[in-house]
PDB file of C-alpha atoms in Angstrom:
ATOM      1  CA  MET A  22      55.582  66.437 159.161  1.00  0.00           C
ATOM      2  CA  SER A  23      52.872  64.038 160.230  1.00  0.00           C
ATOM      3  CA  ASN A  24      50.145  62.672 157.974  1.00  0.00           C
ATOM      4  CA  ALA A  25      47.550  64.761 159.852  1.00  0.00           C
ATOM      5  CA  ARG A  26      49.627  67.883 159.180  1.00  0.00           C
ATOM      6  CA  ALA A  27      49.986  66.920 155.524  1.00  0.00           C
ATOM      7  CA  ALA A  28      46.216  66.626 155.192  1.00  0.00           C
ATOM      8  CA  THR A  29      45.775  70.039 156.777  1.00  0.00           C
ATOM      9  CA  SER A  30      48.352  71.542 154.418  1.00  0.00           C
ATOM     10  CA  ARG A  31      46.228  70.615 151.413  1.00  0.00           C
ATOM     11  CA  LYS A  32      43.349  72.803 152.542  1.00  0.00           C
ATOM     12  CA  LEU A  33      43.360  75.971 150.478  1.00  0.00           C
ATOM     13  CA  SER A  34      42.899  78.454 153.329  1.00  0.00           C
ATOM     14  CA  PHE A  35      43.151  82.217 152.936  1.00  0.00           C
ATOM     15  CA  GLU A  36      46.687  82.055 154.289  1.00  0.00           C
ATOM     16  CA  GLN A  37      47.621  79.431 151.735  1.00  0.00           C
ATOM     17  CA  SER A  38      46.025  81.418 148.912  1.00  0.00           C
ATOM     18  CA  PHE A  39      47.947  84.515 149.949  1.00  0.00           C
ATOM     19  CA  LYS A  40      51.203  82.578 150.238  1.00  0.00           C
ATOM     20  CA  TYR A  41      50.956  81.040 146.791  1.00  0.00           C
ATOM     21  CA  SER A  42      49.905  84.401 145.330  1.00  0.00           C
ATOM     22  CA  VAL A  43      53.190  85.819 146.635  1.00  0.00           C
ATOM     23  CA  TYR A  44      55.082  82.914 145.058  1.00  0.00           C
ATOM     24  CA  PHE A  45      53.281  83.566 141.759  1.00  0.00           C
ATOM     25  CA  LEU A  46      54.172  87.268 141.845  1.00  0.00           C
ATOM     26  CA  LEU A  47      57.812  86.335 142.374  1.00  0.00           C
ATOM     27  CA  CYS A  48      57.643  84.190 139.247  1.00  0.00           C
ATOM     28  CA  ILE A  49      56.332  87.204 137.332  1.00  0.00           C
ATOM     29  CA  ASN A  50      59.266  89.259 138.627  1.00  0.00           C
ATOM     30  CA  ILE A  51      61.622  86.974 136.710  1.00  0.00           C
ATOM     31  CA  PHE A  52      60.188  88.354 133.469  1.00  0.00           C
ATOM     32  CA  LEU A  53      60.182  91.939 134.775  1.00  0.00           C
ATOM     33  CA  PHE A  54      63.901  91.704 135.532  1.00  0.00           C
ATOM     34  CA  LEU A  55      64.575  89.985 132.200  1.00  0.00           C
ATOM     35  CA  HIS A  56      62.858  92.842 130.361  1.00  0.00           C
ATOM     36  CA  GLU A  57      64.721  95.485 132.402  1.00  0.00           C
ATOM     37  CA  GLU A  58      68.137  93.864 131.995  1.00  0.00           C
ATOM     38  CA  TRP A  59      67.571  93.120 128.318  1.00  0.00           C
ATOM     39  CA  LEU A  60      66.949  96.807 127.657  1.00  0.00           C
ATOM     40  CA  ALA A  61      69.979  97.763 129.750  1.00  0.00           C
ATOM     41  CA  SER A  62      72.217  95.265 127.916  1.00  0.00           C
ATOM     42  CA  ASN A  63      71.406  96.989 124.607  1.00  0.00           C
ATOM     43  CA  HIS A  64      73.117 100.093 125.981  1.00  0.00           C
ATOM     44  CA  LEU A  65      75.993  98.512 127.908  1.00  0.00           C
ATOM     45  CA  PHE A  66      76.818  95.791 125.364  1.00  0.00           C
ATOM     46  CA  ALA A  67      76.264  97.410 121.991  1.00  0.00           C
ATOM     47  CA  GLY A  68      77.987  94.519 120.217  1.00  0.00           C
ATOM     48  CA  GLY A  69      75.792  91.938 121.891  1.00  0.00           C
ATOM     49  CA  VAL A  70      76.135  90.036 125.175  1.00  0.00           C
ATOM     50  CA  SER A  71      78.870  87.386 124.988  1.00  0.00           C
ATOM     51  CA  LEU A  72      78.765  84.203 127.070  1.00  0.00           C
ATOM     52  CA  THR A  73      81.389  85.623 129.425  1.00  0.00           C
ATOM     53  CA  HIS A  74      79.163  88.630 130.139  1.00  0.00           C
ATOM     54  CA  VAL A  75      75.822  86.833 130.555  1.00  0.00           C
ATOM     55  CA  ILE A  76      75.978  86.757 134.363  1.00  0.00           C
ATOM     56  CA  GLN A  77      77.008  90.414 134.422  1.00  0.00           C
ATOM     57  CA  ALA A  78      74.199  91.481 132.062  1.00  0.00           C
ATOM     58  CA  PHE A  79      71.452  89.280 133.530  1.00  0.00           C
ATOM     59  CA  ALA A  80      72.551  88.807 137.151  1.00  0.00           C
ATOM     60  CA  GLN A  81      69.157  89.690 138.621  1.00  0.00           C
ATOM     61  CA  THR A  82      67.175  87.501 136.215  1.00  0.00           C
ATOM     62  CA  ILE A  83      69.400  84.475 136.787  1.00  0.00           C
ATOM     63  CA  ASP A  84      69.506  85.112 140.522  1.00  0.00           C
ATOM     64  CA  THR A  85      65.717  85.477 140.835  1.00  0.00           C
ATOM     65  CA  THR A  86      65.070  82.302 138.813  1.00  0.00           C
ATOM     66  CA  ALA A  87      67.349  80.260 141.065  1.00  0.00           C
ATOM     67  CA  TRP A  88      65.747  81.788 144.153  1.00  0.00           C
ATOM     68  CA  VAL A  89      62.220  80.916 142.982  1.00  0.00           C
ATOM     69  CA  VAL A  90      63.231  77.284 142.469  1.00  0.00           C
ATOM     70  CA  LEU A  91      64.935  77.275 145.875  1.00  0.00           C
ATOM     71  CA  LEU A  92      61.861  78.800 147.530  1.00  0.00           C
ATOM     72  CA  LEU A  93      59.594  76.113 146.070  1.00  0.00           C
ATOM     73  CA  LEU A  94      61.973  73.381 147.262  1.00  0.00           C
ATOM     74  CA  PHE A  95      61.894  74.781 150.795  1.00  0.00           C
ATOM     75  CA  GLU A  96      58.096  74.898 150.575  1.00  0.00           C
ATOM     76  CA  LEU A  97      58.038  71.227 149.605  1.00  0.00           C
ATOM     77  CA  GLU A  98      60.389  70.174 152.381  1.00  0.00           C
ATOM     78  CA  THR A  99      58.987  72.302 155.202  1.00  0.00           C
ATOM     79  CA  PHE A 100      55.261  72.123 154.418  1.00  0.00           C
ATOM     80  CA  VAL A 101      54.024  69.907 151.616  1.00  0.00           C
ATOM     81  CA  LEU A 102      55.872  66.614 152.077  1.00  0.00           C
ATOM     82  CA  ASP A 103      55.634  64.180 154.980  1.00  0.00           C
ATOM     83  CA  ASP A 104      58.873  63.541 156.869  1.00  0.00           C
ATOM     84  CA  ASN A 105      58.825  59.871 155.889  1.00  0.00           C
ATOM     85  CA  LYS A 106      58.715  60.780 152.187  1.00  0.00           C
ATOM     86  CA  ILE A 107      61.844  62.915 152.260  1.00  0.00           C
ATOM     87  CA  LYS A 108      64.240  60.066 151.631  1.00  0.00           C
ATOM     88  CA  GLY A 109      65.814  58.010 148.882  1.00  0.00           C
ATOM     89  CA  ARG A 110      65.618  59.274 145.325  1.00  0.00           C
ATOM     90  CA  LEU A 111      63.277  62.164 146.181  1.00  0.00           C
ATOM     91  CA  LYS A 112      65.586  63.405 148.946  1.00  0.00           C
ATOM     92  CA  TRP A 113      68.650  63.334 146.712  1.00  0.00           C
ATOM     93  CA  SER A 114      66.762  64.927 143.828  1.00  0.00           C
ATOM     94  CA  ILE A 115      65.737  67.825 146.075  1.00  0.00           C
ATOM     95  CA  HIS A 116      69.280  68.178 147.368  1.00  0.00           C
ATOM     96  CA  GLY A 117      70.748  68.011 143.851  1.00  0.00           C
ATOM     97  CA  VAL A 118      68.501  70.734 142.446  1.00  0.00           C
ATOM     98  CA  ARG A 119      69.049  72.831 145.562  1.00  0.00           C
ATOM     99  CA  ALA A 120      72.834  72.485 145.229  1.00  0.00           C
ATOM    100  CA  ALA A 121      72.589  73.683 141.609  1.00  0.00           C
ATOM    101  CA  CYS A 122      70.552  76.675 142.791  1.00  0.00           C
ATOM    102  CA  TYR A 123      73.208  77.520 145.381  1.00  0.00           C
ATOM    103  CA  VAL A 124      75.901  77.482 142.701  1.00  0.00           C
ATOM    104  CA  ILE A 125      73.845  79.849 140.547  1.00  0.00           C
ATOM    105  CA  ILE A 126      73.077  82.140 143.498  1.00  0.00           C
ATOM    106  CA  VAL A 127      76.741  82.417 144.483  1.00  0.00           C
ATOM    107  CA  TYR A 128      77.609  83.034 140.816  1.00  0.00           C
ATOM    108  CA  ALA A 129      74.990  85.788 140.766  1.00  0.00           C
ATOM    109  CA  VAL A 130      76.733  87.430 143.743  1.00  0.00           C
ATOM    110  CA  TYR A 131      79.831  87.468 141.531  1.00  0.00           C
ATOM    111  CA  GLY A 132      77.727  89.052 138.764  1.00  0.00           C
ATOM    112  CA  TYR A 133      76.519  91.804 141.090  1.00  0.00           C
ATOM    113  CA  SER A 134      80.114  92.399 142.188  1.00  0.00           C
ATOM    114  CA  VAL A 135      81.398  92.697 138.626  1.00  0.00           C
ATOM    115  CA  LYS A 136      78.571  95.091 137.744  1.00  0.00           C
ATOM    116  CA  CYS A 137      79.420  97.201 140.789  1.00  0.00           C
ATOM    117  CA  PHE A 138      83.169  97.318 140.189  1.00  0.00           C
ATOM    118  CA  ASP A 139      82.632  98.155 136.503  1.00  0.00           C
ATOM    119  CA  LEU A 140      81.071 101.415 137.669  1.00  0.00           C
ATOM    120  CA  TYR A 141      84.474 102.448 138.998  1.00  0.00           C
ATOM    121  CA  GLN A 142      85.771 102.288 135.407  1.00  0.00           C
ATOM    122  CA  PHE A 143      83.860 105.459 134.500  1.00  0.00           C
ATOM    123  CA  PHE A 144      86.190 108.388 133.786  1.00  0.00           C
ATOM    124  CA  ALA A 145      85.694 112.146 133.446  1.00  0.00           C
ATOM    125  CA  LEU A 146      84.753 113.295 129.939  1.00  0.00           C
ATOM    126  CA  PRO A 147      86.011 116.547 128.432  1.00  0.00           C
ATOM    127  CA  ALA A 148      82.511 117.343 127.132  1.00  0.00           C
ATOM    128  CA  GLU A 149      81.133 120.741 128.187  1.00  0.00           C
ATOM    129  CA  ASP A 150      77.600 119.453 128.747  1.00  0.00           C
ATOM    130  CA  LEU A 151      75.289 116.566 127.866  1.00  0.00           C
ATOM    131  CA  CYS A 152      73.942 118.345 124.790  1.00  0.00           C
ATOM    132  CA  SER A 153      77.339 117.900 123.131  1.00  0.00           C
ATOM    133  CA  LEU A 154      76.905 114.114 123.259  1.00  0.00           C
ATOM    134  CA  PRO A 155      73.839 113.311 121.111  1.00  0.00           C
ATOM    135  CA  GLY A 156      73.373 109.602 120.498  1.00  0.00           C
ATOM    136  CA  TYR A 157      74.957 108.601 123.805  1.00  0.00           C
ATOM    137  CA  SER A 158      72.922 106.722 126.423  1.00  0.00           C
ATOM    138  CA  PHE A 159      72.499 108.542 129.722  1.00  0.00           C
ATOM    139  CA  MET A 160      72.494 106.208 132.750  1.00  0.00           C
ATOM    140  CA  THR A 161      69.641 107.392 134.969  1.00  0.00           C
ATOM    141  CA  THR A 162      69.900 104.524 137.473  1.00  0.00           C
ATOM    142  CA  LEU A 163      71.518 101.093 137.740  1.00  0.00           C
ATOM    143  CA  ASP A 164      69.665  99.382 134.876  1.00  0.00           C
ATOM    144  CA  GLU A 165      67.884 102.275 133.172  1.00  0.00           C
ATOM    145  CA  PHE A 166      69.189 104.370 130.297  1.00  0.00           C
ATOM    146  CA  THR A 167      67.823 107.140 128.063  1.00  0.00           C
ATOM    147  CA  LYS A 168      69.113 108.073 124.621  1.00  0.00           C
ATOM    148  CA  VAL A 169      70.507 111.599 124.620  1.00  0.00           C
ATOM    149  CA  SER A 170      69.049 114.015 122.072  1.00  0.00           C
ATOM    150  CA  ARG A 171      69.001 117.767 121.567  1.00  0.00           C
ATOM    151  CA  SER A 172      65.445 117.863 122.892  1.00  0.00           C
ATOM    152  CA  ASN A 173      66.007 115.995 126.175  1.00  0.00           C
ATOM    153  CA  CYS A 174      69.667 116.631 127.076  1.00  0.00           C
ATOM    154  CA  MET A 175      69.040 119.515 129.487  1.00  0.00           C
ATOM    155  CA  LYS A 176      66.184 117.632 131.153  1.00  0.00           C
ATOM    156  CA  LEU A 177      68.431 114.633 131.802  1.00  0.00           C
ATOM    157  CA  SER A 178      71.291 116.611 133.337  1.00  0.00           C
ATOM    158  CA  GLU A 179      72.577 120.171 133.431  1.00  0.00           C
ATOM    159  CA  SER A 180      75.878 119.089 134.995  1.00  0.00           C
ATOM    160  CA  THR A 181      79.187 119.943 133.337  1.00  0.00           C
ATOM    161  CA  GLU A 182      80.900 117.091 135.235  1.00  0.00           C
ATOM    162  CA  LEU A 183      80.193 114.094 133.017  1.00  0.00           C
ATOM    163  CA  PHE A 184      81.565 110.562 133.081  1.00  0.00           C
ATOM    164  CA  GLY A 185      81.804 107.886 130.390  1.00  0.00           C
ATOM    165  CA  ILE A 186      83.068 104.343 129.979  1.00  0.00           C
ATOM    166  CA  ASN A 187      85.262 102.910 127.229  1.00  0.00           C
ATOM    167  CA  THR A 188      83.237  99.777 126.466  1.00  0.00           C
ATOM    168  CA  ALA A 189      80.009 101.579 125.535  1.00  0.00           C
ATOM    169  CA  THR A 190      78.608 104.955 124.549  1.00  0.00           C
ATOM    170  CA  VAL A 191      77.193 105.423 128.035  1.00  0.00           C
ATOM    171  CA  VAL A 192      77.446 108.678 129.958  1.00  0.00           C
ATOM    172  CA  THR A 193      76.241 109.932 133.322  1.00  0.00           C
ATOM    173  CA  ASP A 194      76.895 112.795 135.722  1.00  0.00           C
ATOM    174  CA  ALA A 195      78.670 112.801 139.082  1.00  0.00           C
ATOM    175  CA  ASN A 196      75.576 112.721 141.294  1.00  0.00           C
ATOM    176  CA  THR A 197      73.919 109.931 139.317  1.00  0.00           C
ATOM    177  CA  LEU A 198      77.110 107.858 139.239  1.00  0.00           C
ATOM    178  CA  ALA A 199      77.456 108.142 143.026  1.00  0.00           C
ATOM    179  CA  ALA A 200      73.820 107.106 143.506  1.00  0.00           C
ATOM    180  CA  VAL A 201      74.184 104.167 141.108  1.00  0.00           C
ATOM    181  CA  ILE A 202      77.307 102.943 142.906  1.00  0.00           C
ATOM    182  CA  ARG A 203      75.378 102.997 146.196  1.00  0.00           C
ATOM    183  CA  LEU A 204      72.598 100.957 144.574  1.00  0.00           C
ATOM    184  CA  ALA A 205      75.136  98.472 143.219  1.00  0.00           C
ATOM    185  CA  TRP A 206      76.672  98.005 146.666  1.00  0.00           C
ATOM    186  CA  SER A 207      73.213  97.518 148.168  1.00  0.00           C
ATOM    187  CA  ASP A 208      72.660  94.715 145.637  1.00  0.00           C
ATOM    188  CA  ILE A 209      75.828  93.002 146.854  1.00  0.00           C
ATOM    189  CA  VAL A 210      74.897  93.374 150.539  1.00  0.00           C
ATOM    190  CA  ASN A 211      71.372  92.124 149.830  1.00  0.00           C
ATOM    191  CA  SER A 212      72.512  89.088 147.840  1.00  0.00           C
ATOM    192  CA  VAL A 213      75.149  88.058 150.405  1.00  0.00           C
ATOM    193  CA  THR A 214      72.613  88.449 153.227  1.00  0.00           C
ATOM    194  CA  TRP A 215      70.149  86.202 151.409  1.00  0.00           C
ATOM    195  CA  VAL A 216      72.865  83.570 150.980  1.00  0.00           C
ATOM    196  CA  LEU A 217      73.357  83.614 154.757  1.00  0.00           C
ATOM    197  CA  VAL A 218      69.575  83.300 155.265  1.00  0.00           C
ATOM    198  CA  VAL A 219      69.288  80.158 153.155  1.00  0.00           C
ATOM    199  CA  LEU A 220      72.402  78.638 154.696  1.00  0.00           C
ATOM    200  CA  MET A 221      70.758  79.030 158.105  1.00  0.00           C
ATOM    201  CA  LEU A 222      67.521  77.571 156.742  1.00  0.00           C
ATOM    202  CA  GLU A 223      69.461  74.664 155.269  1.00  0.00           C
ATOM    203  CA  VAL A 224      70.981  73.950 158.682  1.00  0.00           C
ATOM    204  CA  ASP A 225      67.574  74.342 160.358  1.00  0.00           C
ATOM    205  CA  VAL A 226      65.904  71.855 158.001  1.00  0.00           C
ATOM    206  CA  ARG A 227      68.705  69.302 158.426  1.00  0.00           C
ATOM    207  CA  LEU A 228      68.558  69.621 162.236  1.00  0.00           C
ATOM    208  CA  GLN A 229      64.756  69.455 162.204  1.00  0.00           C
ATOM    209  CA  LEU A 230      64.798  66.220 160.201  1.00  0.00           C
ATOM    210  CA  LYS A 231      67.137  64.794 162.853  1.00  0.00           C
ATOM    211  CA  GLY A 232      65.013  66.146 165.714  1.00  0.00           C
ATOM    212  CA  ARG A 233      67.837  68.395 166.955  1.00  0.00           C
ATOM    213  CA  LEU A 234      66.462  71.888 166.217  1.00  0.00           C
ATOM    214  CA  GLN A 235      65.959  72.926 169.822  1.00  0.00           C
ATOM    215  CA  GLY A 236      67.519  74.690 172.782  1.00  0.00           C
ATOM    216  CA  SER A 237      70.442  77.048 172.187  1.00  0.00           C
ATOM    217  CA  MET A 238      70.658  76.132 168.484  1.00  0.00           C
ATOM    218  CA  LEU A 239      67.034  77.160 167.905  1.00  0.00           C
ATOM    219  CA  THR A 240      67.550  80.408 169.860  1.00  0.00           C
ATOM    220  CA  PHE A 241      70.716  81.284 167.923  1.00  0.00           C
ATOM    221  CA  SER A 242      68.993  80.543 164.607  1.00  0.00           C
ATOM    222  CA  LYS A 243      66.046  82.807 165.420  1.00  0.00           C
ATOM    223  CA  ARG A 244      68.197  85.707 166.594  1.00  0.00           C
ATOM    224  CA  PHE A 245      70.703  85.521 163.753  1.00  0.00           C
ATOM    225  CA  LYS A 246      67.982  85.318 161.117  1.00  0.00           C
ATOM    226  CA  ALA A 247      66.140  88.237 162.770  1.00  0.00           C
ATOM    227  CA  LEU A 248      69.318  90.298 162.225  1.00  0.00           C
ATOM    228  CA  LEU A 249      69.564  89.140 158.606  1.00  0.00           C
ATOM    229  CA  TYR A 250      65.915  89.954 157.859  1.00  0.00           C
ATOM    230  CA  THR A 251      66.416  93.402 159.404  1.00  0.00           C
ATOM    231  CA  ILE A 252      69.282  94.039 156.967  1.00  0.00           C
ATOM    232  CA  LEU A 253      67.086  92.869 154.073  1.00  0.00           C
ATOM    233  CA  LEU A 254      64.248  95.138 155.184  1.00  0.00           C
ATOM    234  CA  CYS A 255      66.646  98.101 155.380  1.00  0.00           C
ATOM    235  CA  ALA A 256      67.800  97.354 151.818  1.00  0.00           C
ATOM    236  CA  ALA A 257      64.176  97.259 150.631  1.00  0.00           C
ATOM    237  CA  ILE A 258      63.433 100.586 152.317  1.00  0.00           C
ATOM    238  CA  TYR A 259      66.561 102.102 150.782  1.00  0.00           C
ATOM    239  CA  TRP A 260      65.462 101.024 147.299  1.00  0.00           C
ATOM    240  CA  GLY A 261      62.018 102.482 147.923  1.00  0.00           C
ATOM    241  CA  VAL A 262      63.507 105.822 149.010  1.00  0.00           C
ATOM    242  CA  ALA A 263      65.932 105.774 146.055  1.00  0.00           C
ATOM    243  CA  GLY A 264      62.965 105.375 143.696  1.00  0.00           C
ATOM    244  CA  ASP A 265      63.787 101.855 142.442  1.00  0.00           C
ATOM    245  CA  PHE A 266      60.243 100.483 142.696  1.00  0.00           C
ATOM    246  CA  VAL A 267      60.855  97.123 140.992  1.00  0.00           C
ATOM    247  CA  ASP A 268      63.675  96.234 143.402  1.00  0.00           C
ATOM    248  CA  PHE A 269      61.669  97.554 146.360  1.00  0.00           C
ATOM    249  CA  TRP A 270      58.609  95.500 145.388  1.00  0.00           C
ATOM    250  CA  ASP A 271      60.677  92.394 144.707  1.00  0.00           C
ATOM    251  CA  ALA A 272      62.528  92.700 148.038  1.00  0.00           C
ATOM    252  CA  LEU A 273      59.275  92.973 150.003  1.00  0.00           C
ATOM    253  CA  LEU A 274      57.816  89.934 148.225  1.00  0.00           C
ATOM    254  CA  TRP A 275      60.898  87.866 149.046  1.00  0.00           C
ATOM    255  CA  ILE A 276      60.801  88.846 152.714  1.00  0.00           C
ATOM    256  CA  VAL A 277      57.108  87.891 152.911  1.00  0.00           C
ATOM    257  CA  ALA A 278      57.760  84.619 151.056  1.00  0.00           C
ATOM    258  CA  PHE A 279      60.509  83.556 153.430  1.00  0.00           C
ATOM    259  CA  ILE A 280      58.467  84.594 156.448  1.00  0.00           C
ATOM    260  CA  PHE A 281      56.055  81.879 155.268  1.00  0.00           C
ATOM    261  CA  ILE A 282      58.966  79.418 155.038  1.00  0.00           C
ATOM    262  CA  GLU A 283      60.026  80.397 158.561  1.00  0.00           C
ATOM    263  CA  LYS A 284      56.435  79.853 159.728  1.00  0.00           C
ATOM    264  CA  ASN A 285      56.420  76.437 158.041  1.00  0.00           C
ATOM    265  CA  LEU A 286      59.601  75.562 159.919  1.00  0.00           C
ATOM    266  CA  PHE A 287      58.247  76.908 163.225  1.00  0.00           C
ATOM    267  CA  ASP A 288      55.001  74.915 162.876  1.00  0.00           C
ATOM    268  CA  TRP A 289      56.931  71.824 161.830  1.00  0.00           C
ATOM    269  CA  ASN A 290      59.192  72.147 164.865  1.00  0.00           C
ATOM    270  CA  ALA A 291      56.257  72.759 167.232  1.00  0.00           C
ATOM    271  CA  GLU A 292      54.407  69.746 165.865  1.00  0.00           C
ATOM    272  CA  ALA A 293      57.453  67.507 166.195  1.00  0.00           C
ATOM    273  CA  ARG A 294      57.924  68.567 169.827  1.00  0.00           C
ATOM    274  CA  ALA A 295      54.227  67.963 170.543  1.00  0.00           C
ATOM    275  CA  LEU A 296      54.381  64.473 169.029  1.00  0.00           C
ATOM    276  CA  LYS A 297      57.539  63.717 171.022  1.00  0.00           C
ATOM    277  CA  THR A 298      55.780  64.795 174.235  1.00  0.00           C
ATOM    278  CA  THR A 299      52.760  62.557 173.590  1.00  0.00           C
ATOM    279  CA  ASP A 300      54.882  59.510 172.728  1.00  0.00           C
TER     280      ASP A 300
END
């Protein structure tokens, strides 16, 4: 990034205001997920969340926090900082924090996987209906539960095919369990796809710094990431249709945020090529 570009980047245009508003909303989502998963953990881990279950209980909160830090680092490297400043201690500090974020993100994928596979531990209960299980928690969706009482049991489910799990007094019906398993798998697909997105961005940034992001490599990067973003958009739409608004909203914000990062990279690349032509 040239000094002229750096000066331009400091102007708080409408586009910049919108971009940083999206980043701010993603920061808020950390607390929304923390609240949601904290409530869910009270049902799934009645004895309290142990250290070995933290990633399972708070996978989305931990994942989102690491992603926000990673997003801000990409913003620094692709837009805010001059090329000649990304070196020495600053360069290695950025890389060190980013590496830590990658470890957390991959660990979060493991957390999503454990949460998904735990759903296959549900077994059929001999109970005749939900009203015979007062005090249980009925799983309405992946991270939402409602205490069963005589007054709400028939509203929650009229099914006679109920499922429970040994580790908690949690119950659900067949249709809800199937829907929740689909949501859990969509979380895994979404998280793995995002890992592939940032790996491609990591390669793009490294090649751009070396002046080698061009030709067939640039074409492949654009096409492969277009496929990945399509998968992410499909996941967001699925969550919207399934009625999981928080996940739908969060997914859309992340897609918009990384579109800005992609634009940063595109502008950076275009500027570098223009400077090379004039030299």
